[in-house]
Tab-separated table of C-alpha atoms and ligand atoms in Angstrom:
chain	number	residue	atom	x	y	z
A	1	MET	CA	0.000	0.000	0.000
A	2	LYS	CA	1.102	3.562	-0.635
A	3	GLU	CA	1.213	5.921	2.361
A	4	SER	CA	1.322	9.717	2.106
A	5	PHE	CA	0.036	12.941	3.657
A	6	LEU	CA	-2.067	15.685	2.090
A	7	ASP	CA	0.331	18.351	3.441
A	8	ASP	CA	2.952	18.927	6.133
A	9	ARG	CA	0.365	18.941	8.920
A	10	LYS	CA	0.397	15.138	8.529
A	11	LEU	CA	-3.341	14.790	9.014
A	12	PRO	CA	-4.789	12.488	7.770
A	13	LEU	CA	-2.433	9.685	6.771
A	14	VAL	CA	-3.598	8.629	3.278
A	15	ILE	CA	-3.493	4.932	2.373
A	16	GLU	CA	-3.953	4.054	-1.290
A	17	PRO	CA	-3.505	0.887	-3.358
A	18	ASN	CA	-0.031	0.395	-4.756
A	19	GLY	CA	-0.543	-1.143	-8.162
A	20	ASN	CA	-3.321	-3.704	-8.481
A	21	GLY	CA	-4.257	-4.453	-4.871
A	22	LYS	CA	-7.335	-2.280	-4.709
A	23	SER	CA	-9.996	-4.776	-3.620
A	24	LYS	CA	-11.589	-4.583	-0.203
A	25	GLU	CA	-10.255	-8.090	0.594
A	26	GLU	CA	-6.673	-7.024	-0.153
A	27	LEU	CA	-7.032	-3.960	2.014
A	28	LEU	CA	-8.457	-6.015	4.901
A	29	ALA	CA	-5.669	-8.596	4.584
A	30	TRP	CA	-3.029	-5.848	4.584
A	31	MET	CA	-4.584	-4.191	7.643
A	32	LYS	CA	-4.646	-7.521	9.477
A	33	ALA	CA	-1.032	-8.332	8.627
A	34	ASN	CA	0.142	-4.856	9.703
A	35	LYS	CA	-2.175	-4.378	12.692
A	36	GLN	CA	0.447	-3.092	15.158
A	37	THR	CA	2.131	-0.531	12.914
A	38	PHE	CA	-1.269	0.449	11.519
A	39	ASP	CA	-2.625	1.200	15.013
A	40	LYS	CA	0.521	3.166	15.918
A	41	LYS	CA	0.234	5.322	12.778
A	42	PHE	CA	-3.495	5.811	13.322
A	43	TYR	CA	-3.006	7.242	16.823
A	44	GLU	CA	0.063	9.291	15.859
A	45	SER	CA	-1.662	10.959	12.943
A	46	GLY	CA	-5.189	11.115	14.402
A	47	ALA	CA	-6.895	9.987	11.184
A	48	ILE	CA	-6.415	7.635	8.240
A	49	LEU	CA	-8.000	8.169	4.842
A	50	PHE	CA	-8.461	5.029	2.718
A	51	ARG	CA	-8.712	6.179	-0.880
A	52	GLY	CA	-9.025	4.347	-4.205
A	53	PHE	CA	-10.234	0.984	-2.870
A	54	ASP	CA	-13.291	-1.001	-3.984
A	55	ILE	CA	-15.305	-0.155	-0.913
A	56	ASP	CA	-18.544	-0.122	-2.882
A	57	THR	CA	-21.293	-0.692	-0.339
A	58	PRO	CA	-22.175	0.323	3.228
A	59	LYS	CA	-21.510	-3.312	4.207
A	60	ASP	CA	-17.949	-3.054	2.753
A	61	PHE	CA	-17.495	0.135	4.764
A	62	GLU	CA	-18.633	-1.655	7.902
A	63	SER	CA	-16.055	-4.412	7.391
A	64	VAL	CA	-13.197	-1.878	6.964
A	65	ALA	CA	-14.352	-0.097	10.121
A	66	LEU	CA	-14.578	-3.398	12.049
A	67	GLN	CA	-11.065	-4.342	10.947
A	68	THR	CA	-9.763	-0.982	12.220
A	69	ASP	CA	-11.666	-1.177	15.491
A	70	PRO	CA	-13.816	-4.223	16.340
A	71	ARG	CA	-15.653	-2.375	19.139
A	72	LEU	CA	-18.356	-0.820	16.908
A	73	LYS	CA	-21.489	0.289	18.781
A	74	ASN	CA	-24.878	1.709	18.054
A	75	ASP	CA	-25.935	3.736	21.129
A	76	TYR	CA	-26.323	7.401	20.230
A	77	TYR	CA	-27.192	10.242	22.601
A	78	GLY	CA	-26.050	13.014	20.243
A	79	THR	CA	-27.826	15.911	18.669
A	80	SER	CA	-27.867	15.165	14.937
A	81	PRO	CA	-30.863	13.364	13.448
A	82	ARG	CA	-29.529	10.003	12.090
A	83	ASN	CA	-30.954	6.851	10.498
A	84	ILE	CA	-29.585	3.292	10.400
A	85	VAL	CA	-28.606	2.044	6.915
A	86	LYS	CA	-30.263	-1.209	5.827
A	87	ASP	CA	-28.231	-4.459	5.621
A	88	THR	CA	-25.785	-3.129	8.199
A	89	THR	CA	-25.602	-3.453	11.966
A	90	TYR	CA	-23.664	-0.311	12.817
A	91	VAL	CA	-23.833	2.096	9.853
A	92	TYR	CA	-25.891	5.294	10.031
A	93	THR	CA	-26.489	8.300	7.807
A	94	ALA	CA	-23.985	10.883	9.081
A	95	SER	CA	-26.562	13.586	9.621
A	96	GLU	CA	-30.002	14.375	8.273
A	97	LEU	CA	-29.487	18.098	8.892
A	98	PRO	CA	-30.233	20.337	5.888
A	99	GLY	CA	-27.325	21.124	3.556
A	100	TYR	CA	-27.027	24.803	4.466
A	101	TYR	CA	-26.513	23.847	8.097
A	102	PRO	CA	-22.813	23.656	8.964
A	103	ILE	CA	-21.639	21.241	11.629
A	104	MET	CA	-18.894	22.826	13.653
A	105	GLN	CA	-15.773	20.917	14.658
A	106	HIS	CA	-16.306	18.537	17.545
A	107	CYS	CA	-15.040	15.322	19.044
A	108	GLU	CA	-18.073	13.054	18.909
A	109	MET	CA	-20.285	13.215	22.021
A	110	SER	CA	-17.464	14.812	24.027
A	111	TYR	CA	-19.901	15.617	26.832
A	112	VAL	CA	-21.110	12.050	27.600
A	113	LYS	CA	-19.606	9.614	30.097
A	114	GLN	CA	-18.123	7.301	27.468
A	115	PRO	CA	-17.592	9.091	24.164
A	116	PRO	CA	-16.888	7.033	21.031
A	117	ILE	CA	-13.274	5.901	20.617
A	118	SER	CA	-12.982	5.726	16.821
A	119	LEU	CA	-15.231	7.270	14.205
A	120	PHE	CA	-15.586	6.272	10.562
A	121	PHE	CA	-17.063	8.180	7.648
A	122	TYR	CA	-17.721	6.764	4.198
A	123	CYS	CA	-18.457	8.617	0.981
A	124	HIS	CA	-21.217	6.640	-0.710
A	125	VAL	CA	-22.306	9.530	-2.960
A	126	GLU	CA	-19.913	12.438	-3.592
A	127	PRO	CA	-21.375	15.859	-2.806
A	128	ASP	CA	-22.302	17.963	-5.860
A	129	TYR	CA	-20.888	21.042	-4.159
A	130	GLY	CA	-19.155	21.525	-0.781
A	131	GLY	CA	-20.084	19.067	1.964
A	132	GLU	CA	-16.493	18.296	2.961
A	133	THR	CA	-15.924	16.694	6.361
A	134	PRO	CA	-13.013	18.834	7.602
A	135	ILE	CA	-10.945	17.508	10.480
A	136	CYS	CA	-8.768	19.237	13.031
A	137	ASN	CA	-6.007	18.215	15.424
A	138	PHE	CA	-7.493	19.136	18.814
A	139	ARG	CA	-4.143	18.434	20.537
A	140	LYS	CA	-2.825	21.349	18.514
A	141	VAL	CA	-5.829	23.558	19.345
A	142	TYR	CA	-5.148	23.021	23.042
A	143	ALA	CA	-1.374	23.534	22.685
A	144	ASP	CA	-1.769	26.722	20.588
A	145	MET	CA	-4.251	28.339	22.981
A	146	ASN	CA	-3.452	31.595	24.767
A	147	PRO	CA	-2.014	30.231	28.075
A	148	LYS	CA	-4.160	32.542	30.199
A	149	ILE	CA	-7.388	31.441	28.517
A	150	ARG	CA	-6.297	27.797	28.563
A	151	GLU	CA	-5.550	27.978	32.293
A	152	GLU	CA	-8.991	29.462	32.931
A	153	PHE	CA	-10.741	26.698	30.984
A	154	ASP	CA	-8.683	24.069	32.850
A	155	ARG	CA	-9.425	25.597	36.247
A	156	ARG	CA	-13.129	26.323	35.799
A	157	GLY	CA	-14.244	23.387	33.637
A	158	LEU	CA	-17.460	23.442	31.631
A	159	ILE	CA	-21.178	22.764	31.778
A	160	THR	CA	-22.848	21.703	28.551
A	161	VAL	CA	-26.512	22.736	28.546
A	162	ARG	CA	-29.187	21.201	26.322
A	163	ASN	CA	-32.841	22.191	26.579
A	164	TYR	CA	-35.424	19.999	24.852
A	165	SER	CA	-39.141	20.437	24.434
A	166	ALA	CA	-41.746	17.778	25.098
A	167	PRO	CA	-42.777	15.140	22.575
A	168	GLY	CA	-45.614	16.025	20.249
A	169	LYS	CA	-44.967	19.751	19.874
A	170	SER	CA	-44.832	21.323	16.415
A	171	GLY	CA	-42.655	19.151	14.190
A	172	LYS	CA	-41.225	22.162	12.358
A	173	PHE	CA	-37.470	22.206	11.916
A	174	ASN	CA	-35.905	24.521	14.465
A	175	LEU	CA	-32.407	25.880	13.778
A	176	PHE	CA	-31.499	25.832	17.448
A	177	GLU	CA	-33.329	22.762	18.719
A	178	LEU	CA	-32.699	19.761	16.533
A	179	LYS	CA	-34.577	17.070	18.438
A	180	LYS	CA	-37.272	16.535	21.079
A	181	TRP	CA	-36.292	14.671	24.245
A	182	ASN	CA	-38.203	11.536	23.213
A	183	GLU	CA	-35.980	11.383	20.113
A	184	ILE	CA	-32.826	11.563	22.211
A	185	PHE	CA	-33.927	8.858	24.652
A	186	GLN	CA	-36.150	6.816	22.294
A	187	THR	CA	-39.020	6.861	24.789
A	188	THR	CA	-41.847	9.108	25.989
A	189	ASP	CA	-41.681	7.606	29.491
A	190	LYS	CA	-40.219	10.182	31.881
A	191	ALA	CA	-39.122	7.527	34.405
A	192	GLU	CA	-37.137	5.794	31.650
A	193	VAL	CA	-35.537	9.132	30.658
A	194	GLU	CA	-34.503	9.633	34.274
A	195	ARG	CA	-33.090	6.111	34.434
A	196	GLN	CA	-30.982	6.700	31.312
A	197	CYS	CA	-29.793	10.085	32.626
A	198	LYS	CA	-28.661	8.516	35.898
A	199	GLU	CA	-26.902	5.721	34.051
A	200	GLN	CA	-25.117	8.242	31.803
A	201	GLU	CA	-24.405	10.617	34.737
A	202	ILE	CA	-26.381	13.423	33.076
A	203	GLU	CA	-27.953	15.970	35.421
A	204	PHE	CA	-31.568	16.602	34.412
A	205	GLU	CA	-34.320	18.973	35.351
A	206	TRP	CA	-37.979	18.887	34.272
A	207	LEU	CA	-39.178	22.367	33.372
A	208	ASN	CA	-42.607	23.853	32.606
A	209	ASN	CA	-44.659	22.132	29.892
A	210	ASP	CA	-42.658	18.906	30.291
A	211	ASN	CA	-39.577	20.488	28.814
A	212	LEU	CA	-36.314	18.868	29.818
A	213	ARG	CA	-32.943	20.399	30.650
A	214	LEU	CA	-29.807	18.275	30.495
A	215	LEU	CA	-26.526	19.355	32.062
A	216	HIS	CA	-23.156	17.698	31.536
A	217	ARG	CA	-20.239	18.757	33.732
A	218	THR	CA	-16.898	18.026	32.092
A	219	PRO	CA	-13.336	19.319	31.986
A	220	ALA	CA	-12.515	21.496	28.955
A	221	ALA	CA	-9.611	19.243	27.989
A	222	ILE	CA	-8.778	15.593	28.577
A	223	GLU	CA	-5.645	13.482	28.429
A	224	HIS	CA	-5.429	11.266	25.379
A	225	PRO	CA	-5.949	7.717	26.735
A	226	LEU	CA	-2.801	6.381	25.013
A	227	SER	CA	-0.364	9.240	24.421
A	228	LYS	CA	-1.431	11.263	27.505
A	229	GLU	CA	-1.242	14.504	25.471
A	230	LYS	CA	-3.806	17.146	26.468
A	231	VAL	CA	-6.665	17.499	23.974
A	232	TRP	CA	-9.323	20.218	23.663
A	233	PHE	CA	-12.370	18.028	24.226
A	234	ASN	CA	-15.724	19.760	24.479
A	235	HIS	CA	-18.579	21.224	22.422
A	236	LEU	CA	-18.035	24.933	23.170
A	237	GLN	CA	-17.613	25.821	19.493
A	238	VAL	CA	-20.745	23.824	18.598
A	239	PHE	CA	-23.247	24.716	21.306
A	240	ASN	CA	-22.273	28.212	22.436
A	241	PRO	CA	-24.614	30.393	20.342
A	242	VAL	CA	-21.905	32.999	19.732
A	243	ALA	CA	-19.889	30.449	17.730
A	244	ALA	CA	-22.434	30.076	14.899
A	245	PRO	CA	-21.988	33.502	13.229
A	246	ILE	CA	-18.202	33.287	13.705
A	247	GLU	CA	-18.234	29.888	12.000
A	248	TYR	CA	-20.367	31.179	9.144
A	249	GLY	CA	-17.963	34.113	8.750
A	250	TYR	CA	-15.144	31.619	8.154
A	251	ILE	CA	-17.347	29.512	5.886
A	252	HIS	CA	-18.142	32.582	3.830
A	253	GLN	CA	-14.411	33.319	3.451
A	254	TYR	CA	-13.960	29.750	2.210
A	255	GLN	CA	-17.019	29.272	-0.038
A	256	HIS	CA	-17.664	32.877	-1.018
A	257	ARG	CA	-21.304	32.547	-2.072
A	258	ALA	CA	-24.291	34.871	-1.717
A	259	LYS	CA	-25.937	32.208	0.474
A	260	THR	CA	-23.012	32.057	2.893
A	261	LEU	CA	-23.006	35.850	3.177
A	262	PHE	CA	-26.749	35.752	3.904
A	263	TRP	CA	-26.329	33.142	6.659
A	264	ASN	CA	-23.414	35.014	8.169
A	265	ILE	CA	-25.460	38.216	8.528
A	266	PHE	CA	-28.693	36.441	9.481
A	267	LEU	CA	-27.009	34.433	12.245
A	268	LYS	CA	-25.291	37.516	13.646
A	269	LEU	CA	-28.694	39.235	13.989
A	270	MET	CA	-30.509	36.173	15.264
A	271	VAL	CA	-27.894	35.266	17.885
A	272	GLY	CA	-27.726	38.938	18.952
A	273	VAL	CA	-31.489	38.922	19.601
A	274	LYS	CA	-31.389	35.504	21.316
A	275	LYS	CA	-28.627	36.639	23.649
A	276	ILE	CA	-30.727	39.603	24.764
A	277	THR	CA	-34.039	37.748	25.091
A	278	THR	CA	-32.948	34.376	26.500
A	279	ALA	CA	-30.860	33.643	29.606
A	280	PRO	CA	-27.663	31.616	28.996
A	281	ILE	CA	-29.064	28.564	30.834
A	282	ASP	CA	-32.291	28.685	28.763
A	283	GLN	CA	-30.629	28.747	25.319
A	284	SER	CA	-31.489	25.583	23.374
A	285	MET	CA	-27.856	24.627	23.656
A	286	ASN	CA	-24.986	26.320	25.396
A	287	VAL	CA	-21.633	25.763	27.022
A	288	LEU	CA	-20.852	27.710	30.191
A	289	PHE	CA	-17.984	27.684	32.652
A	290	GLY	CA	-18.339	25.001	35.324
A	291	ASP	CA	-19.536	27.612	37.851
A	292	GLY	CA	-22.470	28.471	35.544
A	293	LYS	CA	-20.991	31.806	34.392
A	294	GLU	CA	-20.958	32.797	30.730
A	295	ILE	CA	-17.811	32.323	28.654
A	296	PRO	CA	-16.651	35.656	27.160
A	297	ASP	CA	-17.375	36.032	23.434
A	298	SER	CA	-13.676	36.773	22.857
A	299	TYR	CA	-12.777	33.298	24.187
A	300	VAL	CA	-15.221	31.670	21.757
A	301	GLN	CA	-13.684	33.736	18.953
A	302	HIS	CA	-10.182	32.618	20.039
A	303	VAL	CA	-11.153	28.932	19.959
A	304	GLU	CA	-12.788	29.341	16.528
A	305	ASP	CA	-9.670	31.123	15.212
A	306	LEU	CA	-7.447	28.257	16.401
A	307	ILE	CA	-9.742	25.639	14.887
A	308	TRP	CA	-9.791	27.342	11.480
A	309	LYS	CA	-6.026	27.851	11.630
A	310	ASN	CA	-5.566	24.101	12.075
A	311	LEU	CA	-8.469	22.930	9.910
A	312	VAL	CA	-7.809	20.352	7.184
A	313	ILE	CA	-10.347	20.515	4.354
A	314	PHE	CA	-10.278	18.044	1.479
A	315	PRO	CA	-12.981	17.100	-1.047
A	316	TRP	CA	-14.674	13.706	-0.767
A	317	ARG	CA	-14.137	11.104	-3.478
A	318	LYS	CA	-16.562	8.233	-3.939
A	319	ASN	CA	-15.690	5.197	-1.752
A	320	ASP	CA	-13.345	7.177	0.505
A	321	VAL	CA	-13.312	5.954	4.104
A	322	ILE	CA	-11.815	8.018	6.879
A	323	ALA	CA	-11.037	6.569	10.299
A	324	ILE	CA	-10.734	9.196	13.032
A	325	ASP	CA	-9.267	8.909	16.530
A	326	ASN	CA	-12.067	10.684	18.405
A	327	PHE	CA	-9.782	11.450	21.372
A	328	SER	CA	-7.404	13.629	19.358
A	329	THR	CA	-9.144	14.706	16.173
A	330	SER	CA	-12.389	16.564	15.599
A	331	HIS	CA	-14.664	16.529	12.570
A	332	GLY	CA	-17.432	18.693	11.153
A	333	ARG	CA	-19.283	19.411	7.924
A	334	LEU	CA	-19.263	22.297	5.491
A	335	PRO	CA	-22.525	23.388	3.833
A	336	TYR	CA	-23.350	21.635	0.578
A	337	GLU	CA	-25.661	21.714	-2.437
A	338	GLY	CA	-27.322	18.846	-4.273
A	339	LYS	CA	-26.622	15.189	-3.633
A	340	ARG	CA	-24.441	13.966	-0.779
A	341	GLU	CA	-24.444	10.655	1.037
A	342	ILE	CA	-21.903	10.270	3.789
A	343	LEU	CA	-22.330	7.366	6.214
A	344	VAL	CA	-20.922	6.936	9.698
A	345	CYS	CA	-20.172	4.334	12.338
A	346	TRP	CA	-18.259	4.462	15.604
A	347	SER	CA	-16.737	2.358	18.338
A	348	ALA	CA	-16.974	2.819	22.090
B	1	LIG	FE1	-20.186	14.267	14.734
């Protein structure tokens, strides 16, 4: 197999067929034979992109993922709407969110007790326009951070806030609230929700009209389980409302379209109004310091600047598979137009 990098940031490591060996079986055999060095390179780099192989179906994708990490799971307490793909046990659509909706960089489910270990994405249908899945070295984001701000995040920790409305309310898509609580917990039984919260160590609070507030207390950074390097590991840049217009500002610089300019301005106005009319704890989603105080907007800007400085963006090619070490490397999604079918699975 041929190994290379896209650029000198060395993320991801790209593995391609060398000569004829491009079948899925040959790839799997090579991975098996080189398991130890493969694992070492995977954790060093943070992600591996398999490109140019005959990984033609979701089932093929699942077998490559299982060979990389046999601990695939299918519990999901995240925010994105997802659907299981037929004929597979562990493969889901990556996100059913509309194409204009960007997904900011995050380590998957960073706020839950046991986040996924490895993540896999598969390009079943190439996007017509945009729709890249950029990745970012979150070890680097932590290391590059202004030491004063980093120390404050380390000392104060974080609370991730998620507010969900009751089942059965208007099914209209809401930019800020992506699911109802029954969709997160797969039940309308409040006792069962409470049981799952206790099991997952999620603090919960029932509010008026059967609305539900979930709170996750976490550190801002964790130690990588193997290398022990510190990693920025939280959803600040996803859930803090201030991040959305900053993100769209960067997206507009990258995609330069009338639509991206519109969203950039619209989000600035909308988030400005929301900040005035809604308390931080009542925002649909938010990330606050561990003592419940708001994080200054300038800190959110700083984190976004570091992420975009370290962001690796590359276009999808059909049958690409990327394996991501969730404890060092984040992922997201850029807005897209037209067709796009990216599938996902994960281990825990
Ligand atoms: Fe994700």
